[in-house]
Amino acid sequence: RGQVAHVDLPEAVWAEHGEHLLRRLAGRLPMDVRVWRVAEAPAHFNARFSAIWRRYAYRVSDHPGGVDPLRRGHVLWHNWPLDLDAMNAAARELLGEHDFAAYCKKREGATTIRTLRELRWERHADGVLEATVLADAFCHNMVRSLVGAMLFVGDGHRTPEWPG
């Protein structure tokens, strides 16, 4: 949710078609992709490189019966009870600027130094745990790896100090 994208259009095309663009995109895009708003961006704006932060939400269920079938594509099932406090304790140790090489798939010429601004877990009323992960940027597979480390802590296989 909240994904920002951009496309470079000639000024004449934007002037003529801009007000109809949203409806036209809705008619052309697959049903699982929606655009909610279009606007002119500042010159030289790039959705990928102009972003100053990114946020992910990762959902996990530790319910012994599994995940609600209607949410199975959006919630990971973890077959062990999870300790929310231990996971949040582990998460706090990872905040700030660090080299996250242990949590990233290495890419030639890319840095693994990132600033993790927020990593916290909460359990919703339906029992699903949700991680909020906010950083200046993420390495490839970084969020999935961070969540995996937190799950090892939450289920008691590792101490809260281990991920750091």
JSON list of C-alpha atoms in Angstrom, two decimals:
[
{"chain": "A", "resi": 1, "resn": "ARG", "atom": "CA", "xyz": [0.00, 0.00, 0.00]},
{"chain": "A", "resi": 2, "resn": "GLY", "atom": "CA", "xyz": [1.17, 3.50, -0.71]},
{"chain": "A", "resi": 3, "resn": "GLN", "atom": "CA", "xyz": [3.60, 2.47, -3.43]},
{"chain": "A", "resi": 4, "resn": "VAL", "atom": "CA", "xyz": [4.76, 5.47, -5.46]},
{"chain": "A", "resi": 5, "resn": "ALA", "atom": "CA", "xyz": [5.56, 5.13, -9.15]},
{"chain": "A", "resi": 6, "resn": "HIS", "atom": "CA", "xyz": [6.35, 7.58, -11.90]},
{"chain": "A", "resi": 7, "resn": "VAL", "atom": "CA", "xyz": [6.21, 7.80, -15.65]},
{"chain": "A", "resi": 8, "resn": "ASP", "atom": "CA", "xyz": [7.74, 10.50, -17.82]},
{"chain": "A", "resi": 9, "resn": "LEU", "atom": "CA", "xyz": [5.17, 12.03, -20.18]},
{"chain": "A", "resi": 10, "resn": "PRO", "atom": "CA", "xyz": [5.66, 14.84, -22.67]},
{"chain": "A", "resi": 11, "resn": "GLU", "atom": "CA", "xyz": [4.01, 18.04, -21.39]},
{"chain": "A", "resi": 12, "resn": "ALA", "atom": "CA", "xyz": [1.54, 18.05, -24.29]},
{"chain": "A", "resi": 13, "resn": "VAL", "atom": "CA", "xyz": [0.37, 14.53, -23.50]},
{"chain": "A", "resi": 14, "resn": "TRP", "atom": "CA", "xyz": [-0.07, 15.37, -19.80]},
{"chain": "A", "resi": 15, "resn": "ALA", "atom": "CA", "xyz": [-1.97, 18.56, -20.67]},
{"chain": "A", "resi": 16, "resn": "GLU", "atom": "CA", "xyz": [-4.33, 16.71, -23.00]},
{"chain": "A", "resi": 17, "resn": "HIS", "atom": "CA", "xyz": [-4.83, 13.42, -21.15]},
{"chain": "A", "resi": 18, "resn": "GLY", "atom": "CA", "xyz": [-3.84, 14.04, -17.50]},
{"chain": "A", "resi": 19, "resn": "GLU", "atom": "CA", "xyz": [-7.38, 14.42, -16.16]},
{"chain": "A", "resi": 20, "resn": "HIS", "atom": "CA", "xyz": [-8.41, 11.10, -17.77]},
{"chain": "A", "resi": 21, "resn": "LEU", "atom": "CA", "xyz": [-5.28, 9.16, -16.87]},
{"chain": "A", "resi": 22, "resn": "LEU", "atom": "CA", "xyz": [-6.59, 7.62, -13.64]},
{"chain": "A", "resi": 23, "resn": "ARG", "atom": "CA", "xyz": [-9.69, 6.12, -15.29]},
{"chain": "A", "resi": 24, "resn": "ARG", "atom": "CA", "xyz": [-7.68, 4.92, -18.28]},
{"chain": "A", "resi": 25, "resn": "LEU", "atom": "CA", "xyz": [-5.15, 3.19, -16.06]},
{"chain": "A", "resi": 26, "resn": "ALA", "atom": "CA", "xyz": [-7.97, 1.49, -14.15]},
{"chain": "A", "resi": 27, "resn": "GLY", "atom": "CA", "xyz": [-9.24, 0.08, -17.43]},
{"chain": "A", "resi": 28, "resn": "ARG", "atom": "CA", "xyz": [-5.85, -1.17, -18.61]},
{"chain": "A", "resi": 29, "resn": "LEU", "atom": "CA", "xyz": [-4.11, -2.48, -15.49]},
{"chain": "A", "resi": 30, "resn": "PRO", "atom": "CA", "xyz": [-4.66, -6.01, -14.11]},
{"chain": "A", "resi": 31, "resn": "MET", "atom": "CA", "xyz": [-7.27, -6.20, -11.35]},
{"chain": "A", "resi": 32, "resn": "ASP", "atom": "CA", "xyz": [-4.64, -6.72, -8.62]},
{"chain": "A", "resi": 33, "resn": "VAL", "atom": "CA", "xyz": [-2.94, -3.40, -9.44]},
{"chain": "A", "resi": 34, "resn": "ARG", "atom": "CA", "xyz": [-4.75, -0.14, -8.66]},
{"chain": "A", "resi": 35, "resn": "VAL", "atom": "CA", "xyz": [-3.70, 3.49, -9.01]},
{"chain": "A", "resi": 36, "resn": "TRP", "atom": "CA", "xyz": [-5.52, 5.78, -6.60]},
{"chain": "A", "resi": 37, "resn": "ARG", "atom": "CA", "xyz": [-4.08, 9.15, -7.55]},
{"chain": "A", "resi": 38, "resn": "VAL", "atom": "CA", "xyz": [-2.09, 10.81, -10.33]},
{"chain": "A", "resi": 39, "resn": "ALA", "atom": "CA", "xyz": [-0.30, 14.14, -10.03]},
{"chain": "A", "resi": 40, "resn": "GLU", "atom": "CA", "xyz": [2.45, 16.07, -11.71]},
{"chain": "A", "resi": 41, "resn": "ALA", "atom": "CA", "xyz": [5.74, 15.54, -9.90]},
{"chain": "A", "resi": 42, "resn": "PRO", "atom": "CA", "xyz": [8.66, 17.95, -9.54]},
{"chain": "A", "resi": 43, "resn": "ALA", "atom": "CA", "xyz": [11.25, 17.97, -12.30]},
{"chain": "A", "resi": 44, "resn": "HIS", "atom": "CA", "xyz": [13.78, 15.11, -12.03]},
{"chain": "A", "resi": 45, "resn": "PHE", "atom": "CA", "xyz": [11.57, 13.18, -9.57]},
{"chain": "A", "resi": 46, "resn": "ASN", "atom": "CA", "xyz": [12.29, 9.46, -9.55]},
{"chain": "A", "resi": 47, "resn": "ALA", "atom": "CA", "xyz": [10.02, 7.20, -7.49]},
{"chain": "A", "resi": 48, "resn": "ARG", "atom": "CA", "xyz": [12.88, 4.87, -6.62]},
{"chain": "A", "resi": 49, "resn": "PHE", "atom": "CA", "xyz": [15.77, 7.26, -6.01]},
{"chain": "A", "resi": 50, "resn": "SER", "atom": "CA", "xyz": [13.88, 10.26, -4.61]},
{"chain": "A", "resi": 51, "resn": "ALA", "atom": "CA", "xyz": [12.26, 8.32, -1.76]},
{"chain": "A", "resi": 52, "resn": "ILE", "atom": "CA", "xyz": [13.65, 9.22, 1.67]},
{"chain": "A", "resi": 53, "resn": "TRP", "atom": "CA", "xyz": [12.14, 6.20, 3.43]},
{"chain": "A", "resi": 54, "resn": "ARG", "atom": "CA", "xyz": [10.30, 2.96, 2.79]},
{"chain": "A", "resi": 55, "resn": "ARG", "atom": "CA", "xyz": [7.96, 1.01, 5.04]},
{"chain": "A", "resi": 56, "resn": "TYR", "atom": "CA", "xyz": [6.93, -2.63, 5.05]},
{"chain": "A", "resi": 57, "resn": "ALA", "atom": "CA", "xyz": [4.34, -4.48, 7.11]},
{"chain": "A", "resi": 58, "resn": "TYR", "atom": "CA", "xyz": [4.90, -8.20, 7.60]},
{"chain": "A", "resi": 59, "resn": "ARG", "atom": "CA", "xyz": [2.18, -10.33, 9.15]},
{"chain": "A", "resi": 60, "resn": "VAL", "atom": "CA", "xyz": [2.64, -13.64, 11.01]},
{"chain": "A", "resi": 61, "resn": "SER", "atom": "CA", "xyz": [0.17, -15.94, 12.74]},
{"chain": "A", "resi": 62, "resn": "ASP", "atom": "CA", "xyz": [1.21, -18.34, 15.47]},
{"chain": "A", "resi": 63, "resn": "HIS", "atom": "CA", "xyz": [-2.31, -19.71, 15.92]},
{"chain": "A", "resi": 64, "resn": "PRO", "atom": "CA", "xyz": [-2.03, -23.48, 16.37]},
{"chain": "A", "resi": 65, "resn": "GLY", "atom": "CA", "xyz": [-4.76, -24.01, 13.75]},
{"chain": "A", "resi": 66, "resn": "GLY", "atom": "CA", "xyz": [-2.92, -22.06, 11.06]},
{"chain": "A", "resi": 67, "resn": "VAL", "atom": "CA", "xyz": [-3.86, -18.98, 9.07]},
{"chain": "A", "resi": 68, "resn": "ASP", "atom": "CA", "xyz": [-7.34, -17.83, 8.10]},
{"chain": "A", "resi": 69, "resn": "PRO", "atom": "CA", "xyz": [-7.75, -19.27, 4.58]},
{"chain": "A", "resi": 70, "resn": "LEU", "atom": "CA", "xyz": [-8.94, -15.92, 3.23]},
{"chain": "A", "resi": 71, "resn": "ARG", "atom": "CA", "xyz": [-5.66, -14.31, 4.39]},
{"chain": "A", "resi": 72, "resn": "ARG", "atom": "CA", "xyz": [-3.27, -17.18, 3.53]},
{"chain": "A", "resi": 73, "resn": "GLY", "atom": "CA", "xyz": [-1.57, -15.14, 0.79]},
{"chain": "A", "resi": 74, "resn": "HIS", "atom": "CA", "xyz": [-0.91, -12.25, 3.18]},
{"chain": "A", "resi": 75, "resn": "VAL", "atom": "CA", "xyz": [-0.05, -13.88, 6.50]},
{"chain": "A", "resi": 76, "resn": "LEU", "atom": "CA", "xyz": [2.81, -16.27, 7.24]},
{"chain": "A", "resi": 77, "resn": "TRP", "atom": "CA", "xyz": [2.04, -19.16, 9.56]},
{"chain": "A", "resi": 78, "resn": "HIS", "atom": "CA", "xyz": [4.67, -19.91, 12.22]},
{"chain": "A", "resi": 79, "resn": "ASN", "atom": "CA", "xyz": [4.09, -23.23, 13.96]},
{"chain": "A", "resi": 80, "resn": "TRP", "atom": "CA", "xyz": [5.45, -22.13, 17.36]},
{"chain": "A", "resi": 81, "resn": "PRO", "atom": "CA", "xyz": [4.01, -19.71, 19.94]},
{"chain": "A", "resi": 82, "resn": "LEU", "atom": "CA", "xyz": [5.70, -16.30, 19.64]},
{"chain": "A", "resi": 83, "resn": "ASP", "atom": "CA", "xyz": [6.84, -14.03, 22.49]},
{"chain": "A", "resi": 84, "resn": "LEU", "atom": "CA", "xyz": [6.06, -10.48, 21.39]},
{"chain": "A", "resi": 85, "resn": "ASP", "atom": "CA", "xyz": [8.18, -8.85, 24.12]},
{"chain": "A", "resi": 86, "resn": "ALA", "atom": "CA", "xyz": [11.28, -10.87, 23.19]},
{"chain": "A", "resi": 87, "resn": "MET", "atom": "CA", "xyz": [10.82, -9.99, 19.51]},
{"chain": "A", "resi": 88, "resn": "ASN", "atom": "CA", "xyz": [10.54, -6.28, 20.31]},
{"chain": "A", "resi": 89, "resn": "ALA", "atom": "CA", "xyz": [13.61, -6.46, 22.55]},
{"chain": "A", "resi": 90, "resn": "ALA", "atom": "CA", "xyz": [15.58, -8.02, 19.68]},
{"chain": "A", "resi": 91, "resn": "ALA", "atom": "CA", "xyz": [14.21, -5.46, 17.24]},
{"chain": "A", "resi": 92, "resn": "ARG", "atom": "CA", "xyz": [15.40, -2.50, 19.34]},
{"chain": "A", "resi": 93, "resn": "GLU", "atom": "CA", "xyz": [19.01, -3.70, 19.07]},
{"chain": "A", "resi": 94, "resn": "LEU", "atom": "CA", "xyz": [18.88, -3.40, 15.26]},
{"chain": "A", "resi": 95, "resn": "LEU", "atom": "CA", "xyz": [17.69, 0.21, 15.10]},
{"chain": "A", "resi": 96, "resn": "GLY", "atom": "CA", "xyz": [20.00, 2.85, 13.68]},
{"chain": "A", "resi": 97, "resn": "GLU", "atom": "CA", "xyz": [22.68, 2.77, 11.02]},
{"chain": "A", "resi": 98, "resn": "HIS", "atom": "CA", "xyz": [24.41, -0.58, 10.64]},
{"chain": "A", "resi": 99, "resn": "ASP", "atom": "CA", "xyz": [25.93, -2.84, 8.05]},
{"chain": "A", "resi": 100, "resn": "PHE", "atom": "CA", "xyz": [23.09, -5.30, 7.40]},
{"chain": "A", "resi": 101, "resn": "ALA", "atom": "CA", "xyz": [25.19, -7.64, 5.24]},
{"chain": "A", "resi": 102, "resn": "ALA", "atom": "CA", "xyz": [24.05, -10.63, 7.32]},
{"chain": "A", "resi": 103, "resn": "TYR", "atom": "CA", "xyz": [20.46, -9.81, 6.38]},
{"chain": "A", "resi": 104, "resn": "CYS", "atom": "CA", "xyz": [20.96, -9.09, 2.68]},
{"chain": "A", "resi": 105, "resn": "LYS", "atom": "CA", "xyz": [21.55, -10.92, -0.53]},
{"chain": "A", "resi": 106, "resn": "LYS", "atom": "CA", "xyz": [24.88, -9.44, -1.70]},
{"chain": "A", "resi": 107, "resn": "ARG", "atom": "CA", "xyz": [24.82, -7.41, -4.91]},
{"chain": "A", "resi": 108, "resn": "GLU", "atom": "CA", "xyz": [27.98, -6.35, -6.68]},
{"chain": "A", "resi": 109, "resn": "GLY", "atom": "CA", "xyz": [28.72, -2.67, -6.09]},
{"chain": "A", "resi": 110, "resn": "ALA", "atom": "CA", "xyz": [25.78, -2.14, -3.70]},
{"chain": "A", "resi": 111, "resn": "THR", "atom": "CA", "xyz": [26.21, -1.11, -0.09]},
{"chain": "A", "resi": 112, "resn": "THR", "atom": "CA", "xyz": [24.61, -3.06, 2.74]},
{"chain": "A", "resi": 113, "resn": "ILE", "atom": "CA", "xyz": [24.76, -0.10, 5.15]},
{"chain": "A", "resi": 114, "resn": "ARG", "atom": "CA", "xyz": [21.24, 1.01, 5.98]},
{"chain": "A", "resi": 115, "resn": "THR", "atom": "CA", "xyz": [19.49, 3.11, 8.62]},
{"chain": "A", "resi": 116, "resn": "LEU", "atom": "CA", "xyz": [16.70, 1.15, 10.25]},
{"chain": "A", "resi": 117, "resn": "ARG", "atom": "CA", "xyz": [14.37, 3.77, 11.71]},
{"chain": "A", "resi": 118, "resn": "GLU", "atom": "CA", "xyz": [11.65, 1.50, 13.02]},
{"chain": "A", "resi": 119, "resn": "LEU", "atom": "CA", "xyz": [11.28, -2.20, 13.66]},
{"chain": "A", "resi": 120, "resn": "ARG", "atom": "CA", "xyz": [8.48, -3.13, 16.00]},
{"chain": "A", "resi": 121, "resn": "TRP", "atom": "CA", "xyz": [5.95, -5.88, 16.49]},
{"chain": "A", "resi": 122, "resn": "GLU", "atom": "CA", "xyz": [2.36, -5.71, 17.68]},
{"chain": "A", "resi": 123, "resn": "ARG", "atom": "CA", "xyz": [-0.31, -8.35, 18.09]},
{"chain": "A", "resi": 124, "resn": "HIS", "atom": "CA", "xyz": [-3.70, -7.39, 16.67]},
{"chain": "A", "resi": 125, "resn": "ALA", "atom": "CA", "xyz": [-7.07, -8.39, 18.16]},
{"chain": "A", "resi": 126, "resn": "ASP", "atom": "CA", "xyz": [-7.30, -11.30, 15.69]},
{"chain": "A", "resi": 127, "resn": "GLY", "atom": "CA", "xyz": [-4.01, -12.69, 17.08]},
{"chain": "A", "resi": 128, "resn": "VAL", "atom": "CA", "xyz": [-1.94, -11.86, 13.99]},
{"chain": "A", "resi": 129, "resn": "LEU", "atom": "CA", "xyz": [1.43, -10.31, 14.75]},
{"chain": "A", "resi": 130, "resn": "GLU", "atom": "CA", "xyz": [2.49, -7.46, 12.50]},
{"chain": "A", "resi": 131, "resn": "ALA", "atom": "CA", "xyz": [6.01, -6.15, 12.06]},
{"chain": "A", "resi": 132, "resn": "THR", "atom": "CA", "xyz": [6.43, -2.57, 10.92]},
{"chain": "A", "resi": 133, "resn": "VAL", "atom": "CA", "xyz": [9.82, -2.05, 9.29]},
{"chain": "A", "resi": 134, "resn": "LEU", "atom": "CA", "xyz": [10.87, 1.45, 8.20]},
{"chain": "A", "resi": 135, "resn": "ALA", "atom": "CA", "xyz": [14.27, 2.36, 6.77]},
{"chain": "A", "resi": 136, "resn": "ASP", "atom": "CA", "xyz": [16.00, 4.73, 4.40]},
{"chain": "A", "resi": 137, "resn": "ALA", "atom": "CA", "xyz": [16.35, 1.79, 2.01]},
{"chain": "A", "resi": 138, "resn": "PHE", "atom": "CA", "xyz": [16.34, -1.99, 2.10]},
{"chain": "A", "resi": 139, "resn": "CYS", "atom": "CA", "xyz": [18.75, -4.51, 0.65]},
{"chain": "A", "resi": 140, "resn": "HIS", "atom": "CA", "xyz": [17.43, -7.43, -1.37]},
{"chain": "A", "resi": 141, "resn": "ASN", "atom": "CA", "xyz": [15.64, -9.86, 1.03]},
{"chain": "A", "resi": 142, "resn": "MET", "atom": "CA", "xyz": [16.45, -7.68, 4.05]},
{"chain": "A", "resi": 143, "resn": "VAL", "atom": "CA", "xyz": [12.93, -7.46, 5.48]},
{"chain": "A", "resi": 144, "resn": "ARG", "atom": "CA", "xyz": [12.29, -11.19, 5.08]},
{"chain": "A", "resi": 145, "resn": "SER", "atom": "CA", "xyz": [15.62, -11.95, 6.78]},
{"chain": "A", "resi": 146, "resn": "LEU", "atom": "CA", "xyz": [14.94, -9.56, 9.66]},
{"chain": "A", "resi": 147, "resn": "VAL", "atom": "CA", "xyz": [11.53, -11.13, 10.21]},
{"chain": "A", "resi": 148, "resn": "GLY", "atom": "CA", "xyz": [13.07, -14.60, 10.13]},
{"chain": "A", "resi": 149, "resn": "ALA", "atom": "CA", "xyz": [15.59, -13.63, 12.80]},
{"chain": "A", "resi": 150, "resn": "MET", "atom": "CA", "xyz": [12.83, -12.14, 14.97]},
{"chain": "A", "resi": 151, "resn": "LEU", "atom": "CA", "xyz": [10.82, -15.38, 14.66]},
{"chain": "A", "resi": 152, "resn": "PHE", "atom": "CA", "xyz": [13.80, -17.39, 15.95]},
{"chain": "A", "resi": 153, "resn": "VAL", "atom": "CA", "xyz": [13.81, -15.11, 18.98]},
{"chain": "A", "resi": 154, "resn": "GLY", "atom": "CA", "xyz": [10.04, -15.11, 19.40]},
{"chain": "A", "resi": 155, "resn": "ASP", "atom": "CA", "xyz": [9.79, -18.89, 19.45]},
{"chain": "A", "resi": 156, "resn": "GLY", "atom": "CA", "xyz": [12.64, -19.24, 21.96]},
{"chain": "A", "resi": 157, "resn": "HIS", "atom": "CA", "xyz": [15.26, -20.75, 19.65]},
{"chain": "A", "resi": 158, "resn": "ARG", "atom": "CA", "xyz": [17.52, -17.71, 20.06]},
{"chain": "A", "resi": 159, "resn": "THR", "atom": "CA", "xyz": [18.01, -14.96, 22.67]},
{"chain": "A", "resi": 160, "resn": "PRO", "atom": "CA", "xyz": [16.95, -11.35, 22.02]},
{"chain": "A", "resi": 161, "resn": "GLU", "atom": "CA", "xyz": [20.65, -10.40, 21.69]},
{"chain": "A", "resi": 162, "resn": "TRP", "atom": "CA", "xyz": [21.28, -12.87, 18.84]},
{"chain": "A", "resi": 163, "resn": "PRO", "atom": "CA", "xyz": [19.97, -10.86, 15.85]},
{"chain": "A", "resi": 164, "resn": "GLY", "atom": "CA", "xyz": [22.18, -7.88, 16.70]}
]
